[in-house]
XYZ file of C-alpha atoms in Angstrom:
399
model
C 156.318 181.411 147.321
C 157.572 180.455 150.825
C 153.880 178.396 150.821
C 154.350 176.257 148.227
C 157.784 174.643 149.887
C 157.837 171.072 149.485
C 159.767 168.705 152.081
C 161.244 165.271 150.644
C 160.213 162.340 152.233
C 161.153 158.490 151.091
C 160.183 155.217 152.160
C 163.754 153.312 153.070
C 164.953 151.181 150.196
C 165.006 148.419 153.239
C 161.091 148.990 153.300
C 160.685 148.503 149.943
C 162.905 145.729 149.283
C 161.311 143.792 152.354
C 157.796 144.514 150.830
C 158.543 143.065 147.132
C 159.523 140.070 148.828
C 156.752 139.230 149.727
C 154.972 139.077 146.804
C 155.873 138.833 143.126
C 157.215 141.796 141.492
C 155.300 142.162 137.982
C 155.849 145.338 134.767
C 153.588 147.324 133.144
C 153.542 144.732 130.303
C 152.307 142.158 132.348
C 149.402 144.558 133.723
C 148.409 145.580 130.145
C 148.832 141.784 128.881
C 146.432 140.645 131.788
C 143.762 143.678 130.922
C 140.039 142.229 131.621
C 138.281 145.290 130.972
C 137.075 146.756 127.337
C 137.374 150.001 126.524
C 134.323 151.105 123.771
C 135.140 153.447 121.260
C 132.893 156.179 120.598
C 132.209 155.093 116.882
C 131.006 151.593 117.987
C 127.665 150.730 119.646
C 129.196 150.540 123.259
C 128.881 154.327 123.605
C 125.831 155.760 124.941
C 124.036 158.716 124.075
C 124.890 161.003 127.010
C 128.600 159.475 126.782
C 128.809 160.782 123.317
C 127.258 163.969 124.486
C 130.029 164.448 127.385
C 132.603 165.144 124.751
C 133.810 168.512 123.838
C 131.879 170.265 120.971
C 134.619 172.740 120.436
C 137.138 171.371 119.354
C 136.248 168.087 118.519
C 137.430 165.221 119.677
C 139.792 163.210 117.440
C 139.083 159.971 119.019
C 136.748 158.515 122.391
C 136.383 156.170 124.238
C 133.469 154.979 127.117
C 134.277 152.560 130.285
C 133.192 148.836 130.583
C 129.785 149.432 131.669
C 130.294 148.465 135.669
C 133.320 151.306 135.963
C 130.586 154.369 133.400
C 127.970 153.354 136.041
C 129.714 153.195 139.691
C 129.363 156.008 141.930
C 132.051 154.563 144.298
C 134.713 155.504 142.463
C 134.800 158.903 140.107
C 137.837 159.613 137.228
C 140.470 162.322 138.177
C 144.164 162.390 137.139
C 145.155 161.433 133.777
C 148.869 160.691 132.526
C 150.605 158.834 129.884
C 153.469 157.271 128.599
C 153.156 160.096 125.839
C 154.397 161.620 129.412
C 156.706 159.403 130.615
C 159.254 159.235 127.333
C 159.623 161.726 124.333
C 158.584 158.311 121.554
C 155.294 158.015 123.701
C 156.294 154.809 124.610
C 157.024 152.353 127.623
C 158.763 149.240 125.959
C 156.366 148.539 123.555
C 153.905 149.856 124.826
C 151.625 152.691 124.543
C 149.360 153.241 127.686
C 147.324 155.505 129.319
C 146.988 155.786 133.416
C 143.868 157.326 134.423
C 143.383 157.760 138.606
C 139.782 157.457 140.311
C 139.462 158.087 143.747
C 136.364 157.150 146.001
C 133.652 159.268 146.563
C 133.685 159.574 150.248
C 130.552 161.557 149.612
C 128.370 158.269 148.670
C 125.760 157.546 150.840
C 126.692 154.526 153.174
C 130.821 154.687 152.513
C 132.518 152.636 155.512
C 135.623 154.222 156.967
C 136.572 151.147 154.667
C 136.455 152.506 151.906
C 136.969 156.407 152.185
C 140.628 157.149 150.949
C 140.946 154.228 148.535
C 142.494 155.000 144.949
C 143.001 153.356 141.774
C 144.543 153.350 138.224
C 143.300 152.168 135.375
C 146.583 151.129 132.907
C 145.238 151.305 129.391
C 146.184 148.982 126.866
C 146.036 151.817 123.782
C 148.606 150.268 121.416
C 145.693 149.673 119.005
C 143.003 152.626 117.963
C 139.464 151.505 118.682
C 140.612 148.384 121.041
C 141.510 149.890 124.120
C 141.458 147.989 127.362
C 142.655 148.537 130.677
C 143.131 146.543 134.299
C 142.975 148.346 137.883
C 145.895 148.542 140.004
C 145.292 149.401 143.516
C 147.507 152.007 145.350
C 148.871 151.700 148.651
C 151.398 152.665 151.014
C 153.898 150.463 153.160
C 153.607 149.800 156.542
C 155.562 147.701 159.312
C 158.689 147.912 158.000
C 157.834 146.654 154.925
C 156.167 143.588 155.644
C 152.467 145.102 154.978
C 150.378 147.696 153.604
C 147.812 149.923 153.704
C 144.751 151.943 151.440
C 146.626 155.183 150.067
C 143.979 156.644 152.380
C 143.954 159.871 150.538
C 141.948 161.729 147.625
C 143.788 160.872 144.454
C 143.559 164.350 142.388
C 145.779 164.714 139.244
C 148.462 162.735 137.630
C 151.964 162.834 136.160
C 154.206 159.843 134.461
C 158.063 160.886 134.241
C 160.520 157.939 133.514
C 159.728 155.055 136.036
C 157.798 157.654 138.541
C 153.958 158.385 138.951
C 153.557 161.268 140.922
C 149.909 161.589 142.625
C 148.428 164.899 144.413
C 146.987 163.743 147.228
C 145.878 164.337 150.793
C 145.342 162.476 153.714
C 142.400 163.585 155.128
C 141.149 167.355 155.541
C 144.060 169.838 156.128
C 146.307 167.295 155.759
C 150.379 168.746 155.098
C 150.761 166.200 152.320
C 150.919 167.384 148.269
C 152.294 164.629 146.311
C 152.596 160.998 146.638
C 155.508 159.020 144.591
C 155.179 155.885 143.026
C 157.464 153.468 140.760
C 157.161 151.157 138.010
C 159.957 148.869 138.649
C 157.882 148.101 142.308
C 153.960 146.587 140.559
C 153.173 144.089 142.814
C 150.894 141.087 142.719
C 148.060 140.470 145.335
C 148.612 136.505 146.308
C 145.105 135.817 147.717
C 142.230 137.747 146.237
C 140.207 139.060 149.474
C 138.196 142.377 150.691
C 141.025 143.274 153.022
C 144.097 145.253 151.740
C 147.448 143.728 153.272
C 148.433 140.781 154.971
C 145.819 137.755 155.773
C 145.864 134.405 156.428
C 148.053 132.738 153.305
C 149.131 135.895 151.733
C 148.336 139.412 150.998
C 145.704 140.647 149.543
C 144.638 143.636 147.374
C 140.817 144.178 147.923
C 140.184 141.933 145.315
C 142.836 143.924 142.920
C 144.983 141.539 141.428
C 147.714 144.494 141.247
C 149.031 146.991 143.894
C 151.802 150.294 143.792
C 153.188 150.674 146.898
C 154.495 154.471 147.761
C 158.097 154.827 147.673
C 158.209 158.692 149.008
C 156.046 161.762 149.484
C 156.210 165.479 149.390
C 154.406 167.586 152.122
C 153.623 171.527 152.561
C 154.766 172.974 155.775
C 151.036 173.070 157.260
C 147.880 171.500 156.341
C 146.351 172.836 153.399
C 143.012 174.746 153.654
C 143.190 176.855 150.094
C 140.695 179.725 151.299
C 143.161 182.536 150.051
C 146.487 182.534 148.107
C 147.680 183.499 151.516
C 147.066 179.799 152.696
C 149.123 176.647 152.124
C 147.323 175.597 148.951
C 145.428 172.050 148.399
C 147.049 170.429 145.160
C 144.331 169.507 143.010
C 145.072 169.250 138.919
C 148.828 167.949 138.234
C 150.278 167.977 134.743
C 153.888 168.165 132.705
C 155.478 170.895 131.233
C 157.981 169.677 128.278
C 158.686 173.034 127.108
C 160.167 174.107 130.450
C 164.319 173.475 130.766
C 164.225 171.107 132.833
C 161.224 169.576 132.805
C 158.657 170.561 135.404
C 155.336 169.701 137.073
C 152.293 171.979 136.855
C 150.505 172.129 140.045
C 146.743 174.096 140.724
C 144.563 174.704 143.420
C 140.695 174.588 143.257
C 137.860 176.843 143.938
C 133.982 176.597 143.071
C 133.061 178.062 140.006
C 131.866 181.917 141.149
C 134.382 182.746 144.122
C 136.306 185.587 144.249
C 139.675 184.381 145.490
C 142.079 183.886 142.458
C 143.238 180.492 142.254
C 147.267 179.715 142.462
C 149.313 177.588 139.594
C 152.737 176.780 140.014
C 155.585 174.981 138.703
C 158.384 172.379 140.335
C 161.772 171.690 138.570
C 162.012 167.867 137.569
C 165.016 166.176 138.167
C 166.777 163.841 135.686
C 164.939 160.752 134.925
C 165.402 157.836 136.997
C 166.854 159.122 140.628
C 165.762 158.020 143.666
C 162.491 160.739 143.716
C 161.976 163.281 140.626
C 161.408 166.875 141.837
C 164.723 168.990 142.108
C 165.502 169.656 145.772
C 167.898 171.137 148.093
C 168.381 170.345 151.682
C 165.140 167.995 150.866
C 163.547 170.823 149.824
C 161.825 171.732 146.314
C 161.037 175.182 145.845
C 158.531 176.484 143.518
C 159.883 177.425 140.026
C 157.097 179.721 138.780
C 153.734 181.096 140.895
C 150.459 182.613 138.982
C 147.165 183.190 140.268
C 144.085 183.383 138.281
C 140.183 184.271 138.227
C 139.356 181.521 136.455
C 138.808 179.402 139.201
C 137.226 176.149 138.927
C 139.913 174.571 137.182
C 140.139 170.691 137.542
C 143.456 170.985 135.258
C 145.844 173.206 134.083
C 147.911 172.613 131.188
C 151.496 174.608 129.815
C 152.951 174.396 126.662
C 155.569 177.847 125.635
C 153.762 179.838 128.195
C 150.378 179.180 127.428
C 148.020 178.211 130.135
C 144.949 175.582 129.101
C 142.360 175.853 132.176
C 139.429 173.146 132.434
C 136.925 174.917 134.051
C 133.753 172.174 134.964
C 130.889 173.665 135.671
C 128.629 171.761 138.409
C 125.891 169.286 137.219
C 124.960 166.922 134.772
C 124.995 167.307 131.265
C 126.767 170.906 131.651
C 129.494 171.844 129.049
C 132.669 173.411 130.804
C 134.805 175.564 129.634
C 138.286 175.216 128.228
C 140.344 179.067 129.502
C 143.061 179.628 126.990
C 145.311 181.639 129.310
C 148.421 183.720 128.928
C 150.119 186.443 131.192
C 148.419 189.180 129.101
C 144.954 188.172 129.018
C 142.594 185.213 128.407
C 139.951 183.981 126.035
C 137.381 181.037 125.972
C 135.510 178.988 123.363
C 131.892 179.067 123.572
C 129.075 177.938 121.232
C 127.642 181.201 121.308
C 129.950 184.734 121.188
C 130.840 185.486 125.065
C 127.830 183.627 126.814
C 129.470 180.960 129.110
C 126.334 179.286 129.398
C 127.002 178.122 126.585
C 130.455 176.612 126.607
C 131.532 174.129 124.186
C 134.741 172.398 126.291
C 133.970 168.525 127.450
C 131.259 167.867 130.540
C 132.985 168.406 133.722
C 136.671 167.294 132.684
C 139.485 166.554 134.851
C 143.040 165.601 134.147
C 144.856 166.444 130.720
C 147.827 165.150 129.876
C 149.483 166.128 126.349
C 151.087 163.054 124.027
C 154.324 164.938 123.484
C 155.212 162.971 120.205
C 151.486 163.086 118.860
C 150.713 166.886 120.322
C 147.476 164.951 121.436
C 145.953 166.220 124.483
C 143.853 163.778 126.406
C 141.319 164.164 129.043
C 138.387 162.613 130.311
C 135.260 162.917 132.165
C 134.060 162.441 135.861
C 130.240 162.586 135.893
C 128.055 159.268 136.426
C 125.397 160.882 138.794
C 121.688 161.014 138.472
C 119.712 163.641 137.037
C 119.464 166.054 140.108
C 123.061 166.359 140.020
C 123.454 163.510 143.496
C 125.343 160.613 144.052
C 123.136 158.486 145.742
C 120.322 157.443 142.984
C 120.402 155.200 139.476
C 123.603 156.731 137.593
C 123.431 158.298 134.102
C 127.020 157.606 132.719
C 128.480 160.734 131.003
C 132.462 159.513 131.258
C 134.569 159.013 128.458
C 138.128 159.316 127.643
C 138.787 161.556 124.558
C 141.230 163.205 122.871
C 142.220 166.445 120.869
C 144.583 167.997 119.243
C 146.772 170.833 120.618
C 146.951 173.225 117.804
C 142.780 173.652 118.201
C 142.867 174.506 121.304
């Protein structure tokens, strides 16, 4: 437990003041209004075939939906965490608004990156107030710098995703064994680029986003005591999958750590006590410490997310490659069982292609996920894509 220790940091009110500013301070209503990107669902014609294919085939999905067709085909940027407002509030909504944040990091793995572009991160805010008609808008994430009077690329591999209140927390890290866990953003500080350039901070007239017309700055962080490696549950661990766990009291974050598919180190899960909605940062500290809640480790190891609900554990396991179904661990302290298409053979498992974040819609009992893959056939990122992402949903009682 003494591993998993997290240490408060925050970004000085000053700092954040001074940044918005300089540039006008927008809501999540004016993202969503401004949304230039369509969102296909999976009973219209915008859906490919191996889209369609990349859902889950046990249980179905309830609903789908594919990417505008320049975000199913990049290999720059891949899907990772996925949150909600059926997160942030118990009526699954922000105003009057129902939306859905899903996180892509760049693939520093891509053939000709720049030092550029490795660390970069993004959210998509989905418009979802109206089945079949989703659409969403990027928002670029960044960190402060100078006081306040610029910023920076996150700089860091955005991994899962959790909406509570007016906070977004973000696993991240900067770099290879890198001390931070969890990056903190807020929704009363969306900002709006003023000139639309490739740099990210301030240029001549302005500031600019990359060509983003939004940007989150960080308002605090939470680091390990040591860089992370995650070899051993003797290590500091790497926070991969992040999701919320309602049936906790209070509230609390669900944290995992990685490994590939066939090790034979267990993996760790853990929890983190939320604080009451709307302080300064959310986890529950002391002495600007938060202490792990709850600790498990597990043999079903290459989970992308882990999801809680009374005790229950809900493991995404993606198997590597193209057109590969994963498999969805139903998990408690007293044993574990998977769905499969075929008896026990998990060569044939029937959960979504490759998955990563979940997030359950606490009022619906929806659980949402989506899909990374848009490689080429070989399994690479550096030829023509085949686009097997889409954003699905189904329901908690058949899983």
């Amino acid at each position: 437990m003494s591993k998993l220790v997290l240490t408060e940091h925050r970004v000085s009110d000053t700092t954040i003041s001074t940044l918005d500013g300089h540039l006008p301070n927008v809501g999540v209503d004016t993202v969503l209004k401004s949304a230039n990107h369509p969102m296909y669902s999976s009973t219209s014609s915008g859906c490919s075939s191996t889209e369609l294919a990349a859902r889950p085939i046990s249980p179905s999905s309830s609903s789908a939906y594919c990417w505008d067709t320049g975000d199913a085909l990049t290999q720059e940027f891949v899907p990772q965490g996925l949150t909600s407002s059926g997160d942030a509030d118990d009526d699954g909504m922000w105003g009057t608004n129902k939306v859905i944040l899903s996180g892509w990091t760049h693939n520093d793995d891509l053939a000709g990156s720049t030092s550029d572009d490795k660390g970069l991160a993004r959210v998509a805010f989905i418009d979802a107030n109206t089945p079949g008609a989703f659409k969403y808008r990027w928002v670029l994430l960044v960190v402060p710098t100078e006081g306040g009077d610029n910023f920076a690329k996150l700089g860091s591999h955005l991994g899962g995703m959790v909406w509570y209140g007016d906070k977004l927390l973000v696993t991240a890290s900067r770099g290879d064994n890198s001390d931070n866990a969890l990056f903190v953003f807020d929704f009363k500080h969306i900002l709006q680029a003023t000139v639309n350039a490739h740099d990210i901070g301030k240029v001549s007239g302005g500031y600019s986003a990359r060509g983003y017309q939004y940007l989150m700055p960080a308002i605090g962080s939470y680091s390990l005591g040591a860089g992370c490696n995650g070899n051993s549950i003797s290590d500091y661990p790497c926070f991969d999958g992040l999701t919320m766990d309602r049936t906790t009291s209070p509230f609390s974050i669900v944290a995992n750590e990685w490994r590939s598919t066939g090790g034979t180190d267990p993996a760790r899960i853990f929890h983190y006590s939320l604080a009451a909605p709307g302080g300064a940062m959310p986890l529950v500290t002391s002495g600007g410490k938060a202490y792990a809640t709850e600790n498990y480790v597990t043999y079903a190891v290459g989970l992308q997310s882990v999801l809680v609900h009374n005790h229950v554990f809900y493991g995404a396991d993606a198997r590597w490659g193209p057109g590969k179904h994963g498999v969805m661990w139903r998990m408690t302290t007293s044993g574990a069982t998977s769905d499969t298409c075929s008896g026990s053979d998990l060569t044939n498992a029937c959960w979504a292609q490759h998955s990563e974040g979940m997030s359950l819609w606490w009022s619906t009992q929806q659980v949402w996920s989506q899909t990374e893959w848009a490689a080429d056939s070989a399994g690479g990122w550096n030829q023509p894509a085949i686009p097997e992402r889409v954003l699905f949903s189904v329901p908690l009682s058949s899983m």
